[in-house]
Amino acid sequence: MIYLKSNIWRDLITFPLGDRLARPRVQGLTMILDKGVGLGETRDLLNTSGEYVDLIKLGFGTTALYKDNILEEKIELVKSYGIDIYPGGTFLEVALLQNKLEEFLYLAKSLGFTCIEVSDGTISLSPEVRERAIVRAGDMGFKVLTEVGKKVGECNPPVPVMAEMIKTDLKNGAFRVILEGRESGINVGLYDQHGNFIKDDLDMLLAEIEDPRIIIWEAPQKDQQLELINRFGPNVNLGNIAPDEIMALEALRVGLRADTLKTAIDKNK
Amino acid sequence: MIYLKSNIWRDLITFPLGDRLARPRVQGLTMILDKGVGLGETRDLLNTSGEYVDLIKLGFGTTALYKDNILEEKIELVKSYGIDIYPGGTFLEVALLQNKLEEFLYLAKSLGFTCIEVSDGTISLSPEVRERAIVRAGDMGFKVLTEVGKKVGECNPPVPVMAEMIKTDLKNGAFRVILEGRESGINVGLYDQHGNFIKDDLDMLLAEIEDPRIIIWEAPQKDQQLELINRFGPNVNLGNIAPDEIMALEALRVGLRADTLKTAIDKNK
Amino acid sequence: MIYLKSNIWRDLITFPLGDRLARPRVQGLTMILDKGVGLGETRDLLNTSGEYVDLIKLGFGTTALYKDNILEEKIELVKSYGIDIYPGGTFLEVALLQNKLEEFLYLAKSLGFTCIEVSDGTISLSPEVRERAIVRAGDMGFKVLTEVGKKVGECNPPVPVMAEMIKTDLKNGAFRVILEGRESGINVGLYDQHGNFIKDDLDMLLAEIEDPRIIIWEAPQKDQQLELINRFGPNVNLGNIAPDEIMALEALRVGLRADTLKTAIDKNK
């Protein structure tokens, strides 16, 4: 597959960190955190940079705050670009709290959502209910994402428990597992209060799971994106990207931004 | 009044922190800080989430920086959604410095502004001039907002003085009183240099005023919004909200975001 | 030239810090860092506040990430407002690394870019190659900007060396010299890790160069903009301004925002 074949610069410039996979991708996914972007701006963004987006999450429970016709038009629009769209995990957590799993999935399906995120960032979720949610969503034809990690860093389960959850989720049919990072990337999941990875935890987690490519890393901050690209290459899966950072992230991925251009130069020394 | 009756999820999911008042609201106001949003984006935002907006402030003196036709079209557009619109308080401060109160009010009226903010965040304002500005704006049919608190925290008047100003402003006809928070929420009004409320000052102020619902809290940071929602409930008046945070704030208000979903869960324990 | 003659407030209010030069300006330039703004939003922004923009930089190497037709339309749109547009300096650095200077300039020209930025924020650049790039771009009819300062503060050349580079660049035909500030303004160029100017370095640089008006200061943070406006007046050249800050910066420049209104009041005491 030729990536961005429609850009004339591609004949001239080699991307310093190497090429990206073209869409539809199974690696190098970019997931956007959409906090209520208007219909017009969504259309404009996708027209300009839709090629670099794989998943759009309607953050938190904002799904319940749209007028029906706007929500339906937004879902259709996103899908017309071949991009997956899904309601934020917190929204499903609310439904689970209210014993409405089946109804939630049914309504999400009828509205056209293509993905479901199963998380327990705020609520407690028994392994049985978690499994049922994953399996049911899969049965209904959704691409299933799960998430591990708590919204408050101190509440995170120990790393070996997280690793077990990841394996179990995949066994139950999850397409990818998201590592919690929130919108801030501060004191959440594997990030400390400065937004840096807790290295020991990260290394321990990577030692436990076979293939890091099944993870989508929520990495809202540039330095987090940089560290992941440096470690895993341009085709690492990154999430919770702000809508106005799509192109900037893509430049960072391929070495067309100072930080990763430097990575490429240091490699070739 | 039924809030957001046009959303199909409302039949399924109960909002964890309870319902919001529908527009036109007198409580639970959301005031947006508009730093020069384009006409097209304004139209797009209001089409998608106008239901959650009550007041739009054209921040600082940006009112004087629009081309006339654009400004008039923007004002008309905002008003067509039943949303109030007004020039930033700093702009009136400039007019007061230049002894142009009457002309300012007259021009604002002729352009279609529906609100006026009277503040002294930067200038010194005698109680007499402050009263005259409030009364004159009220006489001309404006909804009058006043603001207490200085742009630099150290310059704030003592809390009892602020409480007196609030009472006097209301007596003079102010609709609501804004508590200064600026765009940053840092070292301003009742916020310290980390953006946290100075608790003693906050408690003292609340002890002095009878009804906290007459305050609009400028609360640009999520943790500030969270603290106010936790303290006063989903229908607290919040200001200086960024345009791209409208939906995120609304989700936070009703418990459809992790932080306040947790509040709701803890309450029900 | 009358600045913003189309705004009715100009007959009423005097701008506290004084007037700005009207476009086309050679001083008081505002340069926007565009990280991939959509075509529709660009049109909307320029329609509303194009008057306050002089230069648009397509940040990093994002130039290579647009579809050809979108890029061409964006360039045409920006130029129709009399605004200069150019590819980020990092992109030219990549081309220089790959020995493609001539081809880069030729393609940029054919696409309609009006400016070229020559920088060495990430790569090492011999004085000879730097000179050749400046001269060649000038010969081809580009307005040439150069940049001094490294992306990582610790790597900055000593101030006297920077001053020499500035003089040499101007002698070689540069229109203006940009002082590096990145998107963050933190620990880069003359900014320390808190985003404050390193005063000794700043004073030393200003002592070395004859006319500070030949510098465009990358100043993404408000306090940086404020310090430069206080020092050099409303018509200082400022760069790396976020697209949604255009009007806010303009208000700051002329004293229609609290910080510089205070400057004006203090001056008149």
CSV table of N, CA, C and O in Angstrom, one decimal, chain B residues 226-262:
chain,number,residue,atom,x,y,z
B,226,LEU,N,-15.0,21.1,38.7
B,226,LEU,CA,-15.3,19.9,39.5
B,226,LEU,C,-15.6,20.3,40.9
B,226,LEU,O,-16.7,19.9,41.5
B,227,GLU,N,-14.8,21.1,41.5
B,227,GLU,CA,-15.0,21.5,42.9
B,227,GLU,C,-16.3,22.2,43.1
B,227,GLU,O,-17.0,22.0,44.1
B,228,LEU,N,-16.6,23.1,42.1
B,228,LEU,CA,-17.8,23.9,42.3
B,228,LEU,C,-19.1,23.0,42.0
B,228,LEU,O,-20.1,23.2,42.7
B,229,ILE,N,-19.0,22.1,41.1
B,229,ILE,CA,-20.1,21.1,40.9
B,229,ILE,C,-20.3,20.3,42.1
B,229,ILE,O,-21.5,20.0,42.6
B,230,ASN,N,-19.2,19.8,42.7
B,230,ASN,CA,-19.3,18.9,43.9
B,230,ASN,C,-19.9,19.7,45.0
B,230,ASN,O,-20.7,19.2,45.8
B,231,ARG,N,-19.6,21.0,45.1
B,231,ARG,CA,-20.1,21.8,46.2
B,231,ARG,C,-21.6,22.3,46.0
B,231,ARG,O,-22.4,22.2,46.9
B,232,PHE,N,-21.9,22.7,44.8
B,232,PHE,CA,-23.2,23.4,44.5
B,232,PHE,C,-24.1,22.6,43.6
B,232,PHE,O,-25.2,23.0,43.4
B,233,GLY,N,-23.6,21.5,43.1
B,233,GLY,CA,-24.5,20.7,42.2
B,233,GLY,C,-24.4,21.1,40.7
B,233,GLY,O,-23.7,22.0,40.4
B,234,PRO,N,-25.1,20.3,39.9
B,234,PRO,CA,-24.9,20.5,38.4
B,234,PRO,C,-25.3,21.9,37.9
B,234,PRO,O,-24.9,22.3,36.9
B,235,ASN,N,-26.2,22.5,38.7
B,235,ASN,CA,-26.7,23.8,38.2
B,235,ASN,C,-26.0,25.0,38.8
B,235,ASN,O,-26.7,26.1,39.0
B,236,VAL,N,-24.7,24.9,39.0
B,236,VAL,CA,-24.0,26.0,39.4
B,236,VAL,C,-23.6,26.9,38.2
B,236,VAL,O,-23.5,26.3,37.1
B,237,ASN,N,-23.5,28.2,38.4
B,237,ASN,CA,-23.2,29.0,37.2
B,237,ASN,C,-21.7,29.1,37.0
B,237,ASN,O,-20.9,29.4,37.9
B,238,LEU,N,-21.2,28.7,35.8
B,238,LEU,CA,-19.8,28.7,35.5
B,238,LEU,C,-19.4,29.5,34.3
B,238,LEU,O,-20.1,29.6,33.3
B,239,GLY,N,-18.3,30.2,34.4
B,239,GLY,CA,-17.9,31.1,33.4
B,239,GLY,C,-16.5,30.9,32.9
B,239,GLY,O,-15.7,30.1,33.5
B,240,ASN,N,-16.1,31.7,31.9
B,240,ASN,CA,-14.8,31.6,31.2
B,240,ASN,C,-14.5,30.2,30.7
B,240,ASN,O,-13.4,29.7,30.8
B,241,ILE,N,-15.6,29.5,30.2
B,241,ILE,CA,-15.4,28.2,29.6
B,241,ILE,C,-14.9,28.4,28.2
B,241,ILE,O,-15.4,29.2,27.5
B,242,ALA,N,-13.9,27.6,27.8
B,242,ALA,CA,-13.4,27.6,26.4
B,242,ALA,C,-14.5,27.0,25.5
B,242,ALA,O,-15.2,26.1,25.8
B,243,PRO,N,-14.6,27.6,24.3
B,243,PRO,CA,-15.6,27.1,23.3
B,243,PRO,C,-15.5,25.6,23.0
B,243,PRO,O,-16.6,25.0,22.8
B,244,ASP,N,-14.3,25.0,23.1
B,244,ASP,CA,-14.3,23.6,22.7
B,244,ASP,C,-14.5,22.7,24.0
B,244,ASP,O,-14.3,21.5,23.9
B,245,GLU,N,-14.9,23.3,25.1
B,245,GLU,CA,-15.1,22.6,26.3
B,245,GLU,C,-16.6,22.6,26.7
B,245,GLU,O,-17.0,22.1,27.7
B,246,ILE,N,-17.5,23.1,25.8
B,246,ILE,CA,-18.9,23.2,26.1
B,246,ILE,C,-19.5,21.8,26.5
B,246,ILE,O,-20.1,21.6,27.5
B,247,MET,N,-19.3,20.9,25.6
B,247,MET,CA,-19.9,19.5,25.8
B,247,MET,C,-19.2,18.8,27.0
B,247,MET,O,-19.8,18.1,27.7
B,248,ALA,N,-17.9,19.0,27.1
B,248,ALA,CA,-17.1,18.3,28.2
B,248,ALA,C,-17.6,18.8,29.5
B,248,ALA,O,-17.8,18.1,30.5
B,249,LEU,N,-17.9,20.1,29.6
B,249,LEU,CA,-18.4,20.7,30.9
B,249,LEU,C,-19.8,20.2,31.1
B,249,LEU,O,-20.1,19.8,32.3
B,250,GLU,N,-20.6,20.1,30.1
B,250,GLU,CA,-22.0,19.6,30.3
B,250,GLU,C,-21.9,18.1,30.8
B,250,GLU,O,-22.7,17.8,31.7
B,251,ALA,N,-21.1,17.3,30.2
B,251,ALA,CA,-20.9,15.9,30.7
B,251,ALA,C,-20.5,15.9,32.2
B,251,ALA,O,-20.9,15.1,33.0
B,252,LEU,N,-19.5,16.8,32.5
B,252,LEU,CA,-19.1,16.9,33.9
B,252,LEU,C,-20.2,17.3,34.8
B,252,LEU,O,-20.3,16.8,35.9
B,253,ARG,N,-21.0,18.2,34.4
B,253,ARG,CA,-22.1,18.7,35.2
B,253,ARG,C,-23.1,17.6,35.6
B,253,ARG,O,-23.5,17.5,36.8
B,254,VAL,N,-23.4,16.7,34.7
B,254,VAL,CA,-24.4,15.7,34.9
B,254,VAL,C,-23.9,14.4,35.4
B,254,VAL,O,-24.7,13.4,35.6
B,255,GLY,N,-22.6,14.2,35.5
B,255,GLY,CA,-22.1,13.0,36.0
B,255,GLY,C,-21.7,12.0,34.9
B,255,GLY,O,-21.6,10.8,35.1
B,256,LEU,N,-21.6,12.5,33.7
B,256,LEU,CA,-21.3,11.6,32.6
B,256,LEU,C,-19.8,11.8,32.2
B,256,LEU,O,-19.4,11.5,31.1
B,257,ARG,N,-19.0,12.1,33.2
B,257,ARG,CA,-17.5,12.2,33.1
B,257,ARG,C,-17.0,11.6,34.3
B,257,ARG,O,-17.5,11.7,35.4
B,258,ALA,N,-15.8,10.9,34.2
B,258,ALA,CA,-15.3,10.1,35.3
B,258,ALA,C,-15.4,10.8,36.7
B,258,ALA,O,-15.8,10.3,37.7
B,259,ASP,N,-14.9,12.1,36.7
B,259,ASP,CA,-14.7,12.8,38.0
B,259,ASP,C,-16.1,12.9,38.7
B,259,ASP,O,-16.2,12.7,39.9
B,260,THR,N,-17.1,13.3,38.0
B,260,THR,CA,-18.4,13.5,38.7
B,260,THR,C,-19.2,12.2,38.7
B,260,THR,O,-20.1,12.1,39.5
B,261,LEU,N,-18.9,11.3,37.8
B,261,LEU,CA,-19.5,9.9,38.0
B,261,LEU,C,-19.1,9.4,39.3
B,261,LEU,O,-19.9,8.8,40.1
B,262,LYS,N,-17.8,9.6,39.7
B,262,LYS,CA,-17.3,9.1,40.9
B,262,LYS,C,-18.0,9.8,42.1
B,262,LYS,O,-18.4,9.2,43.1
